[in-house]
Coordinates of C-alpha atoms in Angstrom, one line a residue:
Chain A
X1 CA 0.0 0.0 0.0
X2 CA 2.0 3.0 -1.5
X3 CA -0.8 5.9 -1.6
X4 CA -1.3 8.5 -0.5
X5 CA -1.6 9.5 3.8
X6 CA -4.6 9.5 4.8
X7 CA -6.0 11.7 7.6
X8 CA -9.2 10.7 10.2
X9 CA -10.6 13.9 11.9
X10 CA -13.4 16.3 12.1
X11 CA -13.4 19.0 9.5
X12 CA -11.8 21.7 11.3
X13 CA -8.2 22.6 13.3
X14 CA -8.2 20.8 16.7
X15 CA -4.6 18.4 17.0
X16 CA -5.2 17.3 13.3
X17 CA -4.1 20.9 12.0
X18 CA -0.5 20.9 12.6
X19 CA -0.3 17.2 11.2
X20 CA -1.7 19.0 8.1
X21 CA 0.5 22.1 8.0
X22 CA 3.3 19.6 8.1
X23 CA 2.8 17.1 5.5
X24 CA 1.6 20.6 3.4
X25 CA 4.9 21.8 4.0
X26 CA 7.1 18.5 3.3
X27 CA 5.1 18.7 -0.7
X28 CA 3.3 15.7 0.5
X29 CA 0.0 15.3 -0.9
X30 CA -2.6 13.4 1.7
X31 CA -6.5 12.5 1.5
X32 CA -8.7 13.3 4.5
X33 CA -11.9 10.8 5.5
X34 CA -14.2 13.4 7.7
X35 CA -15.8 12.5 11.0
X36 CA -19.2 14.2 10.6
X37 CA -21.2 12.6 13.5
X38 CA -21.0 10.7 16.7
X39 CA -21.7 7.4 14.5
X40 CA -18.7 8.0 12.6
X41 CA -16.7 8.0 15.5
X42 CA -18.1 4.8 16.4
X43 CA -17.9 3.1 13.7
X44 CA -14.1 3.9 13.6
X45 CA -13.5 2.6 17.3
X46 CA -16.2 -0.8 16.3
X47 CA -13.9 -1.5 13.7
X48 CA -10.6 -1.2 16.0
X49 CA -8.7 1.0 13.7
X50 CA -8.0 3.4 17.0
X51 CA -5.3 1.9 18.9
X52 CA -6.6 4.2 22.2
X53 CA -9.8 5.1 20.9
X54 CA -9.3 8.4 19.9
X55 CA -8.3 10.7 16.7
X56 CA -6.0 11.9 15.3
X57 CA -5.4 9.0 13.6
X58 CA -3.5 9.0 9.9
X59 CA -2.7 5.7 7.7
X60 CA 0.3 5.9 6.6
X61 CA 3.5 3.9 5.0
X62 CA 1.0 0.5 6.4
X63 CA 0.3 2.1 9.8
X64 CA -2.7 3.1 11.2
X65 CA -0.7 5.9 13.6
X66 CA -2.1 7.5 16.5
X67 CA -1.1 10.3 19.1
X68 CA -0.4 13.7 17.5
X69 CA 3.1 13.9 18.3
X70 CA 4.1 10.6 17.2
X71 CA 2.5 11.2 13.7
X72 CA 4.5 14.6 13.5
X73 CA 7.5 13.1 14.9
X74 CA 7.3 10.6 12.1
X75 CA 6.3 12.8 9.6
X76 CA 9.2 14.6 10.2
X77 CA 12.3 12.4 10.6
X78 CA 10.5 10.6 7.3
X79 CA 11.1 14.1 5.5
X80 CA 14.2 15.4 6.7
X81 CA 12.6 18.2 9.1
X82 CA 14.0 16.4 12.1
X83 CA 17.8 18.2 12.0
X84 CA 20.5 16.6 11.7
X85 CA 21.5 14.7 14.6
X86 CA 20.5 14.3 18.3
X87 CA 21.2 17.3 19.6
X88 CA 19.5 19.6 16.8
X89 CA 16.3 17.0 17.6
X90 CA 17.0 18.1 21.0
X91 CA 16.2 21.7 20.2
X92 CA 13.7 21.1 17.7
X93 CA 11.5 19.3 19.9
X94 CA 12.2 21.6 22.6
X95 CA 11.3 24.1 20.5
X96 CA 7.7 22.6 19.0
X97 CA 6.6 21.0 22.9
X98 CA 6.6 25.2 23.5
X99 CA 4.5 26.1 20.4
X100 CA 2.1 23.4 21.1
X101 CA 1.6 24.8 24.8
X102 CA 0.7 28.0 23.1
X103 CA -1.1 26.6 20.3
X104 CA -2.9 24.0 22.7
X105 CA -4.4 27.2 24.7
X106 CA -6.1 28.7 21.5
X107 CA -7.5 25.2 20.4
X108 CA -9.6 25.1 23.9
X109 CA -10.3 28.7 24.2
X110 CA -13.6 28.1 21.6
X111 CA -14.3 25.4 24.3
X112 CA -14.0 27.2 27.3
X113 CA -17.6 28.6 29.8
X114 CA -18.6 31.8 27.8
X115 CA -17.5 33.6 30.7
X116 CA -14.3 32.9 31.4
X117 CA -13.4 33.8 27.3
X118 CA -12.1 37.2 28.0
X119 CA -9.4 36.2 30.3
X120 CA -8.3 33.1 28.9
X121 CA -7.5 35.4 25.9
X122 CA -6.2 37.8 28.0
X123 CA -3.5 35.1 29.3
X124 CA -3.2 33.3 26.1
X125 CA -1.9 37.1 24.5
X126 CA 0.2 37.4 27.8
X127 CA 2.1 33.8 27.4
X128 CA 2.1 34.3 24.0
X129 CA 4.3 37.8 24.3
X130 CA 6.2 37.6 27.4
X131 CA 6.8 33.6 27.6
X132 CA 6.9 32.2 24.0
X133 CA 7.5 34.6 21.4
X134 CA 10.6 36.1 22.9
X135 CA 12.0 32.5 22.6
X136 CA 11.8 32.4 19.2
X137 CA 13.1 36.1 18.7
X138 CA 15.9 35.4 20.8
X139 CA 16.9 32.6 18.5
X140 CA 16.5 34.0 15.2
X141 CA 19.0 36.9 16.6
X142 CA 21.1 34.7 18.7
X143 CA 22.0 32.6 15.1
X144 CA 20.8 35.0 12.7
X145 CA 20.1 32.6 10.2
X146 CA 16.9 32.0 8.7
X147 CA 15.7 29.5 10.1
X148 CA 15.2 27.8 13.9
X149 CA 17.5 25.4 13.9
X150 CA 20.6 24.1 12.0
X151 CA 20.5 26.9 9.7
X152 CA 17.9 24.6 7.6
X153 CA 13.7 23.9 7.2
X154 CA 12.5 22.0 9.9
X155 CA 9.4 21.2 11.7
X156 CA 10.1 23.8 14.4
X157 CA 9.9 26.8 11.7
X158 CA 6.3 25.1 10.1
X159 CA 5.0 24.9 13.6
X160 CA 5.6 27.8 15.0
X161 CA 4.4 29.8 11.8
X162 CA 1.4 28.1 12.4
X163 CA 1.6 29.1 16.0
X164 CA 2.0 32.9 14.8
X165 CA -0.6 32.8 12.2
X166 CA -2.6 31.5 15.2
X167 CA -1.9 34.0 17.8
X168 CA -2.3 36.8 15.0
X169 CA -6.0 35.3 15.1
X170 CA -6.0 36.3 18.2
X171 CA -4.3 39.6 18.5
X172 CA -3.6 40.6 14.8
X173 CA -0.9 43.0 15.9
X174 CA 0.9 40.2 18.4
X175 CA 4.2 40.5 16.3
X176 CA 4.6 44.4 16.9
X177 CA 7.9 43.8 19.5
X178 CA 9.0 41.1 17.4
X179 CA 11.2 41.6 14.3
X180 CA 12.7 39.0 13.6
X181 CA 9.9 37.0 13.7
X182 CA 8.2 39.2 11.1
X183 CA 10.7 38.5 9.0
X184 CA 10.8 35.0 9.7
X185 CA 6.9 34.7 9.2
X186 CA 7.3 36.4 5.8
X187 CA 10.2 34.1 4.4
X188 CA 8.9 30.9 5.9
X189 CA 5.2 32.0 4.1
X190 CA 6.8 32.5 0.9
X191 CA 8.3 29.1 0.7
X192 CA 6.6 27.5 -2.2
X193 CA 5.0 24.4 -0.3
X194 CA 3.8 26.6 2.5
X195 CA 2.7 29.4 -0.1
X196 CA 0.3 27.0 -1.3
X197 CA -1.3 26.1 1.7
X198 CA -2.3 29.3 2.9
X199 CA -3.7 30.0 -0.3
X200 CA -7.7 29.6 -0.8
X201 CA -8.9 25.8 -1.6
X202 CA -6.0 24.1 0.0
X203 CA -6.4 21.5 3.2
X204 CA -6.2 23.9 5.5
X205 CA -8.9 24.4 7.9
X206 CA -10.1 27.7 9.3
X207 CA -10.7 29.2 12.7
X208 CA -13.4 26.9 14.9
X209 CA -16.3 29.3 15.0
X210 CA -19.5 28.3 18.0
X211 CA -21.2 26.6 15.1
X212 CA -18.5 23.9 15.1
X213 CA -17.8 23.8 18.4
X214 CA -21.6 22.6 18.8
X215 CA -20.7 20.3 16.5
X216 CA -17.3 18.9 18.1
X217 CA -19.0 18.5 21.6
X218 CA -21.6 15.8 19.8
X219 CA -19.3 13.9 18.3
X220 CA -17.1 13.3 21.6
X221 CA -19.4 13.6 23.8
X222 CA -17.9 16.5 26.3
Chain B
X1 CA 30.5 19.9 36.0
X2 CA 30.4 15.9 36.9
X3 CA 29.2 15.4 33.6
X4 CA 26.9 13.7 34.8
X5 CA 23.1 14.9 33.9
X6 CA 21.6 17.3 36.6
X7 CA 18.1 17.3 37.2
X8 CA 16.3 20.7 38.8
X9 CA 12.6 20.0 40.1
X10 CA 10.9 19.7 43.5
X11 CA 11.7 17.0 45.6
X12 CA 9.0 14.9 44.5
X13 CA 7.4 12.6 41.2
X14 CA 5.7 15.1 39.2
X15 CA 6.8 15.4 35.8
X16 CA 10.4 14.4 36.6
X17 CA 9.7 11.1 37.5
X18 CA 9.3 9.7 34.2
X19 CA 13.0 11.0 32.9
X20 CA 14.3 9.5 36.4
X21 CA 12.9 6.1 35.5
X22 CA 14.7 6.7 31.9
X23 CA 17.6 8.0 33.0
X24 CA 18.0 4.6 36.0
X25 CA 16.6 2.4 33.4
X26 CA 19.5 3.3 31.0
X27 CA 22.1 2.9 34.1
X28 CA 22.9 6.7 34.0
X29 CA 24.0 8.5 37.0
X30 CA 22.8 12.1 38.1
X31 CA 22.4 14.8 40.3
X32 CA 19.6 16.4 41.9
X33 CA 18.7 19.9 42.8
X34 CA 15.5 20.2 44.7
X35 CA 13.2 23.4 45.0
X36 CA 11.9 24.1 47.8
X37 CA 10.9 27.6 48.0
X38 CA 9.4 30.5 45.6
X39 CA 12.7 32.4 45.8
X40 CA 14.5 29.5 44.5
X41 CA 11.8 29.5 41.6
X42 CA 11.9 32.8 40.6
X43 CA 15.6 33.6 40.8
X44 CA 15.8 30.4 38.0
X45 CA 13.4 32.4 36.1
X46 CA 15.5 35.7 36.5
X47 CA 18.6 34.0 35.6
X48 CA 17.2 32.9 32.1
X49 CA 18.2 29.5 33.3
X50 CA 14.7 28.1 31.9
X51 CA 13.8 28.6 28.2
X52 CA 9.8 28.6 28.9
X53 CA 9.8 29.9 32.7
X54 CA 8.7 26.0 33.5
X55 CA 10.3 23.4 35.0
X56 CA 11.2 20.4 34.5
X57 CA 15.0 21.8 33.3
X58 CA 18.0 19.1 32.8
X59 CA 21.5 19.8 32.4
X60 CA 22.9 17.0 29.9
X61 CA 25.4 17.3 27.2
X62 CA 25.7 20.8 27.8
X63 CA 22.5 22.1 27.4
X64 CA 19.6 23.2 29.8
X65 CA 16.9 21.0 28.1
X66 CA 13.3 21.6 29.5
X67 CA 9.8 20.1 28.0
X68 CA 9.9 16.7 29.2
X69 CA 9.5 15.0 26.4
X70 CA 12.3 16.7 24.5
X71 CA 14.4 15.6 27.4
X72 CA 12.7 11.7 27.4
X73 CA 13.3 11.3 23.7
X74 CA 16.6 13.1 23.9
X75 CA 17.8 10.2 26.7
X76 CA 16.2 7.7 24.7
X77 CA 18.0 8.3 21.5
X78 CA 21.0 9.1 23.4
X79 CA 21.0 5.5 25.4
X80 CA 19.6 3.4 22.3
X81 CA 16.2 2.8 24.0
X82 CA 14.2 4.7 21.4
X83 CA 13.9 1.3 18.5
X84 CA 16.2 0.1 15.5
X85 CA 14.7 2.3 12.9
X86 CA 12.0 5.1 12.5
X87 CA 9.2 2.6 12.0
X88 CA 10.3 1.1 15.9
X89 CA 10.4 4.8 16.7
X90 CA 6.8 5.6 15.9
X91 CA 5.6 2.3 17.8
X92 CA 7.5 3.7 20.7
X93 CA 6.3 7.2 20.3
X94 CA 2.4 6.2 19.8
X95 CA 2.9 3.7 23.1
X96 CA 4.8 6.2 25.1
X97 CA 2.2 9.2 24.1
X98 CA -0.2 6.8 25.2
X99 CA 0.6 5.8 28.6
X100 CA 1.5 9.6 29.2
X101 CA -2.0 10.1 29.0
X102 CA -2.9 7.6 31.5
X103 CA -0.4 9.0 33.9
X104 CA -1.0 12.9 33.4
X105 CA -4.2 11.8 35.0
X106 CA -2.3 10.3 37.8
X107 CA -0.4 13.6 38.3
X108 CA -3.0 15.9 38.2
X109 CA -4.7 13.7 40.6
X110 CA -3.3 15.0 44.1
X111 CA -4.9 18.3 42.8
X112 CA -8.4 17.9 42.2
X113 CA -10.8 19.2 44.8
X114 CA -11.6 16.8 47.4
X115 CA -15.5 16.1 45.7
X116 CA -14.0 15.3 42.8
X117 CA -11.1 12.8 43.8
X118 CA -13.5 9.6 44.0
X119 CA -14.6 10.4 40.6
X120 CA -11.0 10.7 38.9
X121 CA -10.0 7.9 40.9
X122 CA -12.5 6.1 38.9
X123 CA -11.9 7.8 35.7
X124 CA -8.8 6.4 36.2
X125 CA -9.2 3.0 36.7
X126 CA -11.7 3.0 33.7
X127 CA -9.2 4.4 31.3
X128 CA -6.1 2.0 32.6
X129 CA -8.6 -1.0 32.3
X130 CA -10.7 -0.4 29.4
X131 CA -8.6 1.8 27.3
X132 CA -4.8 1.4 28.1
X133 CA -3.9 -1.3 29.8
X134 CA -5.5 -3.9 27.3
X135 CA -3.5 -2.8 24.3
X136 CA 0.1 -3.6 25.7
X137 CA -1.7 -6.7 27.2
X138 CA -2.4 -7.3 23.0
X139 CA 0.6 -6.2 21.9
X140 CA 2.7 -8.6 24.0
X141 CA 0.1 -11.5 23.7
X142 CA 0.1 -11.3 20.2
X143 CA 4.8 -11.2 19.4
X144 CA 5.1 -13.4 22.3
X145 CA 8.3 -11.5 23.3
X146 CA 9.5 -10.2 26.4
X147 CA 9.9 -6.3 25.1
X148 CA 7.0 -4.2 23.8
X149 CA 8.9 -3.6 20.6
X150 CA 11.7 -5.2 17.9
X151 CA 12.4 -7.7 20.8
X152 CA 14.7 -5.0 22.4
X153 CA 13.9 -3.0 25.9
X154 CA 13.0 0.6 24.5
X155 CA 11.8 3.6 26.6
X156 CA 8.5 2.3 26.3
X157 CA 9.0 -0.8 28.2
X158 CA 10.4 1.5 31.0
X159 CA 7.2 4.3 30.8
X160 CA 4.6 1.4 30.7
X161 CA 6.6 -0.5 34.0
X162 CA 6.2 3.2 35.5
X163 CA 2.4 3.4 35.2
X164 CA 1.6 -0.2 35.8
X165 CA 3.4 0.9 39.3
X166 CA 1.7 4.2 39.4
X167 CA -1.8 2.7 38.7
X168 CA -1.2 -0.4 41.3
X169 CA -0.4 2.2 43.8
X170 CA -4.3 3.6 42.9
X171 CA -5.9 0.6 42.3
X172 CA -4.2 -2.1 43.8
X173 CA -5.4 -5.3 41.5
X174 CA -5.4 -3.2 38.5
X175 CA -3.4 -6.0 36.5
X176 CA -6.1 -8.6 37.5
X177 CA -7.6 -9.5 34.0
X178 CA -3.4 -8.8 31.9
X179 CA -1.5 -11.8 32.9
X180 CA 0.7 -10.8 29.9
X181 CA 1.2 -7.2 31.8
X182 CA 2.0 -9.1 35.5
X183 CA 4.4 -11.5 33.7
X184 CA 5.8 -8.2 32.0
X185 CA 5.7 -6.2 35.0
X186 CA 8.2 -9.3 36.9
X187 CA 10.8 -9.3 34.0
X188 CA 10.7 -5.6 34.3
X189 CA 11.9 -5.6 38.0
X190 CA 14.1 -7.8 37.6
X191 CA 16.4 -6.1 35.2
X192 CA 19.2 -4.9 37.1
X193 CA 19.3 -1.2 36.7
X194 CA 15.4 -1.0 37.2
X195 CA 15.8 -3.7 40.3
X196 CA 18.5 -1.0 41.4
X197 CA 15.8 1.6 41.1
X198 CA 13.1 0.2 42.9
X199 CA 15.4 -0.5 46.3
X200 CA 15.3 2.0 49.2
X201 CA 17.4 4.6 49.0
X202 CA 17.5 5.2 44.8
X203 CA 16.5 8.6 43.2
X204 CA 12.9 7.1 43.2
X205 CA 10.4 9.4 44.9
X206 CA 7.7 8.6 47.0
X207 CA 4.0 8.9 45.6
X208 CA 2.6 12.5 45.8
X209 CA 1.4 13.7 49.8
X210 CA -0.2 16.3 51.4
X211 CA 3.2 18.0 51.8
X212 CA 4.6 17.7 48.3
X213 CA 0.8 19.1 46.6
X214 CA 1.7 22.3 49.1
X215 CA 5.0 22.8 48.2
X216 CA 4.0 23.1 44.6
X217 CA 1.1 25.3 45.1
X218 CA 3.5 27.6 46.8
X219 CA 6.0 27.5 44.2
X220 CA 4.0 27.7 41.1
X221 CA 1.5 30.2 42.5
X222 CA 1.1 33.2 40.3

């Protein structure tokens, strides 16, 4: 079974997003099957296709792969995004465990009591500028090369433009103290594989809206 | 510098314990630096000695590595525990990602309010019995072998002997209905470097009390 990946999810961001973004940026193409109701969730778990019951799942290279960061860890070291050797792993999963804290915040916030929005955004926005961004900042100045780590594309520079893209959801000005990572989130959108994916009518999803969140809480249950 | 790694956390489990269990499982020697008090916290934090403002933080190999799972898979590579090839890797990952699961439930369980603890107690039995603990039980039913993957101790042998502990310490006949997982769970301590680790007097910490919840709530309070 050569073929193409082939991604189980609902049709919107949650953990499944970043798996896209990745595979987007690594020029690989991958079909998605679409969990639309509660049934379909069911029917994947009935037919034991969900090693711990839960999604993200992706088929790929003849394995039905579970857990988020597995899948991107594999997706990764499978396309050469993984750095070089141990150490430059080292920093680039140091790196993406801090953009998917960030990133992990904004996924619930849609999910979170109506009331306690405003300052869950409010401390998203304050993590986001005084505990993660400057990270990233600091690097691109401390190397001043273009990219992360090893002076090369790897899956630390894909997540965390999808991190900023994120937090610019957010707070469209979040970038203002943060040139370097301007620049960064100009070059790193202007590579061609990326280009495309941010384009109109490509795989990626868009913001969850309350419409989606309605639906999300039906198919899981919560 | 010893050379040996130095680990920086509170003297307690918490999300150190599992890189303790890797680092005794691989027969590596370290240091410990125990917080005890806010100051100590905060002047880390001022010194820029932690790259997110979070703990856990390891010294190895020159370099303050933080995000425990950075540092896990960093010790795993390092020590040849992390599979034969990337396809190994993945099985680890997806089994590793899994347990942690199972156990952030055990860590977060010392702070839940006192009306909710007999509920996440049960929560967690359910999902060690239902969800977890019968897919290793599979997996080593169905190779036969003593190791949960390519026939070679890996990291995930070592996270999966950490949890069966963890859960037994909850639920005391957890392993009741895995005979696989109890014969597992004896070849496991009886390997001499987790044997080693399992005696009095080893870098093993106690489970979580009374005193060990307050010290983090004063240290981490914001």
């Amino acid at each position: 079974m050569a073929g193409k990946p082939k991604l189980h999810y609902t049709k919107g961001r949650g953990k499944m997003e970043s798996i896209r973004w990745l595979l987007a940026a690594a020029g690989v193409e991958f079909e998605e099957e679409f969990i639309e109701t509660k049934e379909d969730l069911e029917k994947l778990r009935n037919d034991g296709v969900l090693l711990f019951q839960q999604v993200p799942m992706v088929e790929i290279d003849g394995m039905r792969m579970v857990q988020t960061r597995a899948i991107l860890s594999y997706i990764a070291a499978k396309y050469n995004l993984y750095g070089k050797d141990l150490k430059e792993r080292a920093w680039i999963d140091m790196y993406v465990e801090g953009t998917t804290d960030l990133m992990g915040m904004i996924m619930y916030l849609p999910f979170q009591p109506a009331d306690t929005k405003e300052n869950n955004l409010a401390l998203i926005i304050e993590r986001a500028t005084t505990r993660y961004l400057p990270v990233y900042e600091k690097a691109l100045k401390d190397h001043g090369q273009d990219y992360l780590v090893g002076n090369k594309l790897s899956w630390a520079d894909v997540h965390l433009l999808e991190a900023i893209l994120m937090v610019e959801e957010c707070k469209p000005d979040a970038l203002s103290a943060f040139p370097l990572l301007q620049a960064f989130k100009g070059r790193i959108s202007n590579i061609p594989t990326i280009k495309k994916f941010l384009q109109p009518g490509s795989q990626r999803k868009p913001p969850t809206d309350e419409k989606f969140v309605a639906v999300v809480r039906k198919i899981f249950n919560i | 510098m010893s050379g040996k790694p130095r680990l920086t956390y509170l003297n307690g489990r918490g999300r150190m314990e599992s890189i303790r269990w890797l680092l005794a499982a691989a027969g590596v020697e370290f240091e410990e630096v125990y917080l005890e008090t806010k100051e100590q916290y905060d002047k880390l934090i001022k010194d820029g000695f932690l790259l997110f403002q979070q703990l856990p933080v390891v010294e190895i190999d020159g370099m303050k590595m933080v995000q425990t799972r950075a540092i896990l898979s960093y010790i795993a590579g390092k020590y040849n525990l992390y599979g034969k090839d990337l396809k190994e890797r993945a099985l680890i990952d997806m089994y590793v990602e899994g347990i942690s699961d199972l156990m952030q439930m055990i860590l977060m369980f010392p702070f839940s309010p006192p009306d909710a603890k007999e509920k996440n107690l049960e929560s967690i039995k359910e999902r060690a019995t239902n969800r977890y603990f019968p897919v290793f039980e599979k997996v080593l039913k169905q190779h036969g072998q003593d190791f949960l993957v390519g026939n070679k101790f890996s990291w995930a042998d070592v996270q999966l002997m950490e949890a069966i502990l963890a859960v037994e310490e909850k639920v005391p006949a957890v392993l009741s209905g895995f005979p696989q997982l109890q014969v597992f769970k004896t070849k496991m301590s009886n390997m001499p470097t987790i044997k080693k680790f399992l005696q009095p007097g080893s870098p093993r910490k106690p489970p979580p009390d009374a005193h060990y919840v307050e010290t983090v709530l004063k240290i981490f309070k914001n």
